[in-house]
Amino acid sequence: MKTMLIFIITVLSVVFYFGWLLTMPQVTYTEKDFFKYYLLTHKEVRDAPRLSKNYYFEYGPSDLTEPNRSSMYVCGLSNVDEGYQRLVSYVNKTGIPFEPQYKFGEPLPKNGDEYFTLEKRHLGSSEPCLILTFTEYDN
């Protein structure tokens, strides 16, 4: 009886954890966070080249106003422009397009639409970071 109770509590805890993880509005994590990394990071972002030792990930689940997205932040690059070109080359090899320019009056993205964005941004330091984001619409 005690073993059964421990089993039930363990299963419920795991289910609760994964439910909580997937409903969080935005989650930031590293590759060392095994469950978050493999559950939340899209394969397209996991396969991206690591350009420095200073990188982390972010996940944003879809809701009524936002699509599902997975990002990799790469900071501490010795040559930001070279890193940018390597990520552009990676995206081109995947065959997935860069962000489409949505214009008012055009049809909204449909289920299954996916694209990358890539930007340079200063995140509290003098050196810029690169942010590669994979977005997938699942309306």
mmCIF file of C-alpha atoms in Angstrom:
data_model
loop_
_atom_site.group_PDB
_atom_site.id
_atom_site.type_symbol
_atom_site.label_atom_id
_atom_site.label_comp_id
_atom_site.label_asym_id
_atom_site.label_seq_id
_atom_site.Cartn_x
_atom_site.Cartn_y
_atom_site.Cartn_z
ATOM 1 C CA MET A 1 0.000 0.000 0.000
ATOM 2 C CA LYS A 2 2.831 2.391 0.886
ATOM 3 C CA THR A 3 4.594 1.652 -2.417
ATOM 4 C CA MET A 4 1.397 2.320 -4.355
ATOM 5 C CA LEU A 5 0.915 5.659 -2.583
ATOM 6 C CA ILE A 6 4.497 6.709 -3.353
ATOM 7 C CA PHE A 7 4.010 5.692 -6.996
ATOM 8 C CA ILE A 8 0.780 7.703 -7.308
ATOM 9 C CA ILE A 9 2.331 10.779 -5.692
ATOM 10 C CA THR A 10 5.352 10.517 -7.995
ATOM 11 C CA VAL A 11 3.214 10.207 -11.133
ATOM 12 C CA LEU A 12 1.014 13.136 -10.097
ATOM 13 C CA SER A 13 4.076 15.241 -9.332
ATOM 14 C CA VAL A 14 5.582 14.536 -12.748
ATOM 15 C CA VAL A 15 2.288 15.298 -14.522
ATOM 16 C CA PHE A 16 1.886 18.527 -12.538
ATOM 17 C CA TYR A 17 5.489 19.571 -13.289
ATOM 18 C CA PHE A 18 5.139 19.035 -17.041
ATOM 19 C CA GLY A 19 1.754 20.766 -17.080
ATOM 20 C CA TRP A 20 3.214 23.718 -15.206
ATOM 21 C CA LEU A 21 6.246 23.783 -17.484
ATOM 22 C CA LEU A 22 4.169 23.920 -20.657
ATOM 23 C CA THR A 23 1.766 26.596 -19.389
ATOM 24 C CA MET A 24 4.353 29.049 -18.098
ATOM 25 C CA PRO A 25 4.112 32.299 -20.060
ATOM 26 C CA GLN A 26 7.855 32.423 -20.767
ATOM 27 C CA VAL A 27 10.654 30.154 -19.582
ATOM 28 C CA THR A 28 14.396 30.876 -19.690
ATOM 29 C CA TYR A 29 16.816 27.969 -19.231
ATOM 30 C CA THR A 30 20.166 26.480 -20.232
ATOM 31 C CA GLU A 31 21.077 23.272 -22.006
ATOM 32 C CA LYS A 32 21.860 21.748 -18.604
ATOM 33 C CA ASP A 33 18.150 21.940 -17.678
ATOM 34 C CA PHE A 34 17.562 18.567 -19.331
ATOM 35 C CA PHE A 35 13.760 18.383 -19.232
ATOM 36 C CA LYS A 36 13.197 21.997 -20.241
ATOM 37 C CA TYR A 37 15.801 21.788 -22.986
ATOM 38 C CA TYR A 38 14.395 18.651 -24.626
ATOM 39 C CA LEU A 39 10.704 19.385 -24.027
ATOM 40 C CA LEU A 40 10.599 23.091 -24.857
ATOM 41 C CA THR A 41 13.350 23.717 -27.403
ATOM 42 C CA HIS A 42 12.350 23.119 -31.011
ATOM 43 C CA LYS A 43 14.671 20.786 -32.908
ATOM 44 C CA GLU A 44 15.456 23.621 -35.323
ATOM 45 C CA VAL A 45 16.940 25.661 -32.459
ATOM 46 C CA ARG A 46 18.646 22.676 -30.787
ATOM 47 C CA ASP A 47 20.472 21.979 -34.073
ATOM 48 C CA ALA A 48 21.733 25.570 -34.443
ATOM 49 C CA PRO A 49 25.505 26.038 -34.072
ATOM 50 C CA ARG A 50 26.788 27.129 -30.657
ATOM 51 C CA LEU A 51 28.938 30.147 -31.416
ATOM 52 C CA SER A 52 30.212 30.770 -27.900
ATOM 53 C CA LYS A 53 30.127 29.223 -24.448
ATOM 54 C CA ASN A 54 27.733 31.949 -23.291
ATOM 55 C CA TYR A 55 24.287 30.939 -24.555
ATOM 56 C CA TYR A 56 20.859 30.165 -23.144
ATOM 57 C CA PHE A 57 17.343 29.426 -24.325
ATOM 58 C CA GLU A 58 13.863 30.857 -23.983
ATOM 59 C CA TYR A 59 10.471 29.332 -24.707
ATOM 60 C CA GLY A 60 7.156 31.090 -25.207
ATOM 61 C CA PRO A 61 4.036 28.933 -25.561
ATOM 62 C CA SER A 62 1.275 29.848 -27.982
ATOM 63 C CA ASP A 63 -1.905 31.531 -26.890
ATOM 64 C CA LEU A 64 -4.617 33.511 -28.636
ATOM 65 C CA THR A 65 -2.278 36.415 -29.455
ATOM 66 C CA GLU A 66 1.171 34.849 -29.795
ATOM 67 C CA PRO A 67 2.577 31.881 -31.720
ATOM 68 C CA ASN A 68 4.727 29.142 -30.208
ATOM 69 C CA ARG A 69 8.389 30.232 -30.222
ATOM 70 C CA SER A 70 11.767 28.927 -29.134
ATOM 71 C CA SER A 71 14.866 31.160 -28.945
ATOM 72 C CA MET A 72 18.598 30.801 -28.445
ATOM 73 C CA TYR A 73 20.521 33.804 -27.070
ATOM 74 C CA VAL A 74 24.233 33.806 -27.927
ATOM 75 C CA CYS A 75 26.431 36.368 -26.172
ATOM 76 C CA GLY A 76 30.168 36.857 -25.697
ATOM 77 C CA LEU A 77 31.058 36.518 -29.367
ATOM 78 C CA SER A 78 34.518 37.565 -30.501
ATOM 79 C CA ASN A 79 33.120 38.558 -33.922
ATOM 80 C CA VAL A 80 29.383 39.290 -33.899
ATOM 81 C CA ASP A 81 29.106 39.848 -37.664
ATOM 82 C CA GLU A 82 30.770 36.510 -38.417
ATOM 83 C CA GLY A 83 28.452 34.785 -35.927
ATOM 84 C CA TYR A 84 25.459 36.469 -37.555
ATOM 85 C CA GLN A 85 26.526 35.156 -40.974
ATOM 86 C CA ARG A 86 27.004 31.617 -39.597
ATOM 87 C CA LEU A 87 23.460 31.649 -38.197
ATOM 88 C CA VAL A 88 22.084 33.018 -41.498
ATOM 89 C CA SER A 89 23.875 30.186 -43.292
ATOM 90 C CA TYR A 90 22.392 27.650 -40.854
ATOM 91 C CA VAL A 91 18.859 28.998 -41.367
ATOM 92 C CA ASN A 92 19.274 28.927 -45.155
ATOM 93 C CA LYS A 93 20.337 25.254 -44.963
ATOM 94 C CA THR A 94 17.153 24.359 -43.063
ATOM 95 C CA GLY A 95 14.967 25.685 -45.879
ATOM 96 C CA ILE A 96 12.764 27.489 -43.341
ATOM 97 C CA PRO A 97 12.270 31.139 -44.298
ATOM 98 C CA PHE A 98 13.105 34.221 -42.287
ATOM 99 C CA GLU A 99 10.211 36.204 -40.817
ATOM 100 C CA PRO A 100 7.550 37.072 -43.343
ATOM 101 C CA GLN A 101 6.427 40.669 -43.369
ATOM 102 C CA TYR A 102 2.753 40.648 -42.401
ATOM 103 C CA LYS A 103 0.689 43.476 -43.830
ATOM 104 C CA PHE A 104 -2.789 44.476 -42.721
ATOM 105 C CA GLY A 105 -5.409 42.856 -44.924
ATOM 106 C CA GLU A 106 -3.324 39.799 -45.813
ATOM 107 C CA PRO A 107 -4.453 36.417 -44.553
ATOM 108 C CA LEU A 108 -3.198 35.603 -41.062
ATOM 109 C CA PRO A 109 -0.543 32.895 -40.767
ATOM 110 C CA LYS A 110 -2.152 29.470 -40.775
ATOM 111 C CA ASN A 111 -1.579 26.329 -38.783
ATOM 112 C CA GLY A 112 1.832 24.885 -39.576
ATOM 113 C CA ASP A 113 3.424 28.148 -40.760
ATOM 114 C CA GLU A 114 6.946 28.488 -39.401
ATOM 115 C CA TYR A 115 9.834 30.910 -39.739
ATOM 116 C CA PHE A 116 13.055 32.139 -38.141
ATOM 117 C CA THR A 117 14.054 35.570 -36.924
ATOM 118 C CA LEU A 118 17.608 36.650 -36.170
ATOM 119 C CA GLU A 119 18.546 39.866 -34.439
ATOM 120 C CA LYS A 120 21.424 41.611 -32.703
ATOM 121 C CA ARG A 121 20.505 43.177 -29.397
ATOM 122 C CA HIS A 122 22.346 44.663 -26.425
ATOM 123 C CA LEU A 123 21.179 42.906 -23.272
ATOM 124 C CA GLY A 124 22.526 45.002 -20.417
ATOM 125 C CA SER A 125 26.138 44.902 -21.563
ATOM 126 C CA SER A 126 28.210 46.774 -24.091
ATOM 127 C CA GLU A 127 28.543 43.750 -26.363
ATOM 128 C CA PRO A 128 25.626 42.683 -28.549
ATOM 129 C CA CYS A 129 24.048 39.253 -28.370
ATOM 130 C CA LEU A 130 22.493 37.315 -31.234
ATOM 131 C CA ILE A 131 18.959 35.991 -30.799
ATOM 132 C CA LEU A 132 17.820 33.196 -33.091
ATOM 133 C CA THR A 133 14.089 32.516 -32.759
ATOM 134 C CA PHE A 134 12.036 29.782 -34.380
ATOM 135 C CA THR A 135 8.303 30.540 -34.521
ATOM 136 C CA GLU A 136 5.551 28.082 -35.301
ATOM 137 C CA TYR A 137 1.855 28.865 -35.612
ATOM 138 C CA ASP A 138 -0.474 26.237 -34.261
ATOM 139 C CA ASN A 139 -3.877 27.949 -34.356
#
